[in-house]
PDB file of C-alpha atoms in Angstrom:
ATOM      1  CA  UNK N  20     -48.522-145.530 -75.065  1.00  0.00           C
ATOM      2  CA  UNK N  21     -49.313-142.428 -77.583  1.00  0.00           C
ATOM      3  CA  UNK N  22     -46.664-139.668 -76.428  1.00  0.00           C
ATOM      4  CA  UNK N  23     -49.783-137.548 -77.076  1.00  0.00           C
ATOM      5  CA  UNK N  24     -52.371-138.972 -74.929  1.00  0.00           C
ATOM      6  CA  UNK N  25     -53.702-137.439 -71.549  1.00  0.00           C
ATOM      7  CA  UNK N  26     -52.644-140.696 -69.904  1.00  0.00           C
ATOM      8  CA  UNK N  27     -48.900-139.806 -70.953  1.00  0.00           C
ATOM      9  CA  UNK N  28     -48.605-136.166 -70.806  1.00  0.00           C
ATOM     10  CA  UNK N  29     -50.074-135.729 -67.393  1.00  0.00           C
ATOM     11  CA  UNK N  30     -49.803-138.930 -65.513  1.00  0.00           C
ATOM     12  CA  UNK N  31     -46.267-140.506 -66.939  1.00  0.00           C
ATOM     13  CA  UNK N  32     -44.304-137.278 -68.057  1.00  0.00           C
ATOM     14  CA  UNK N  33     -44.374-135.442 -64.399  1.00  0.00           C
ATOM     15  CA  UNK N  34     -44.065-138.465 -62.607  1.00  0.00           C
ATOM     16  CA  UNK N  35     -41.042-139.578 -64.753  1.00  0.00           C
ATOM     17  CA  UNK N  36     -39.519-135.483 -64.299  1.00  0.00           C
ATOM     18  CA  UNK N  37     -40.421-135.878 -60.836  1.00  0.00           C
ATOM     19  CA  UNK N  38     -38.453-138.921 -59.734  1.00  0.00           C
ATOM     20  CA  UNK N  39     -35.797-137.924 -62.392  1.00  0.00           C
ATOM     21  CA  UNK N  40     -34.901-134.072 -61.008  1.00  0.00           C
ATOM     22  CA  UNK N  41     -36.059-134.287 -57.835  1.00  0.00           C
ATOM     23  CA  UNK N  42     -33.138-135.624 -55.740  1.00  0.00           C
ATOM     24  CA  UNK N  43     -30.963-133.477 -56.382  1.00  0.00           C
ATOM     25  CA  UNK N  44     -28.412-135.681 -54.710  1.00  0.00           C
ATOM     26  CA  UNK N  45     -28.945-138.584 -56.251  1.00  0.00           C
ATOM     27  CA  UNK N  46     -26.348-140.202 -58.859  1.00  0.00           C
ATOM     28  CA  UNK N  47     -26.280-141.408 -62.120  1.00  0.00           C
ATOM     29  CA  UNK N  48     -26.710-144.561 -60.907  1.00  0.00           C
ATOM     30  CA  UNK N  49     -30.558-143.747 -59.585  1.00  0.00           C
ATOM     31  CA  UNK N  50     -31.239-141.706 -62.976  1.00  0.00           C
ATOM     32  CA  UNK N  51     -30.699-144.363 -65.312  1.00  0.00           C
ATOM     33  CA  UNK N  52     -32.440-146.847 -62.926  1.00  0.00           C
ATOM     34  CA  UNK N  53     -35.433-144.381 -63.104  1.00  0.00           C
ATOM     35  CA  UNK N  54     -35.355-143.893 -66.947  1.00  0.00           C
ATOM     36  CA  UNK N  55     -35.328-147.968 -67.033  1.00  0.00           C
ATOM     37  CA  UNK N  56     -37.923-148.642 -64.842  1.00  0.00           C
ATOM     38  CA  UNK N  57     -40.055-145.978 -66.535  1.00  0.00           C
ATOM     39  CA  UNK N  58     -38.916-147.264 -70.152  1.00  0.00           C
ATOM     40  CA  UNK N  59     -39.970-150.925 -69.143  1.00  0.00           C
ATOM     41  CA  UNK N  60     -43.256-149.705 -67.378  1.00  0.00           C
ATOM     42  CA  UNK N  61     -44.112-147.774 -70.196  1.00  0.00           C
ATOM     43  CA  UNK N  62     -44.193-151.018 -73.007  1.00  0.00           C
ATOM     44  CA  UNK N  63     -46.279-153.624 -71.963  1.00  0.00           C
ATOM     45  CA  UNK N  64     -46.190-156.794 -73.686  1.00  0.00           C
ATOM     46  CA  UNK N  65     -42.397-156.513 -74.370  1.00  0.00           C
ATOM     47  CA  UNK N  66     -42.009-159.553 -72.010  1.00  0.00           C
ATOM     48  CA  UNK N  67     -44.774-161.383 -73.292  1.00  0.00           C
ATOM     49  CA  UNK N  68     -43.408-164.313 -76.068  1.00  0.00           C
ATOM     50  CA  UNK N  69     -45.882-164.250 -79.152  1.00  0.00           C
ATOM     51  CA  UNK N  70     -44.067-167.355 -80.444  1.00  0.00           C
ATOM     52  CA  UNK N  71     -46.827-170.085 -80.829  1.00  0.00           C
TER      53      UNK N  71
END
């Protein structure tokens, strides 16, 4: 994903700042969890194999 596409900037971005800043009361714990899921959501194919 192009950190320049429409797809990124206003689908992933606010949706990432959303669940990020939003709970206020939430830990570190549920931030890094968020910035992982998003991380591993955001490169598809990283869990694919390509070995043949």
């Amino acid at each position: 994903m192009l950190f320049s596409s429409t797809t990124f900037l206003f689908l992933f971005l606010p949706a990432l700042l959303a669940l990020y800043y939003l709970p206020r009361c939430a830990g570190r714990r549920w931030r890094n969890g968020v910035l992982l899921a998003f991380s591993l959501g955001s490169t598809p194919g990283v869990s694919r194999c390509s070995c043949s």
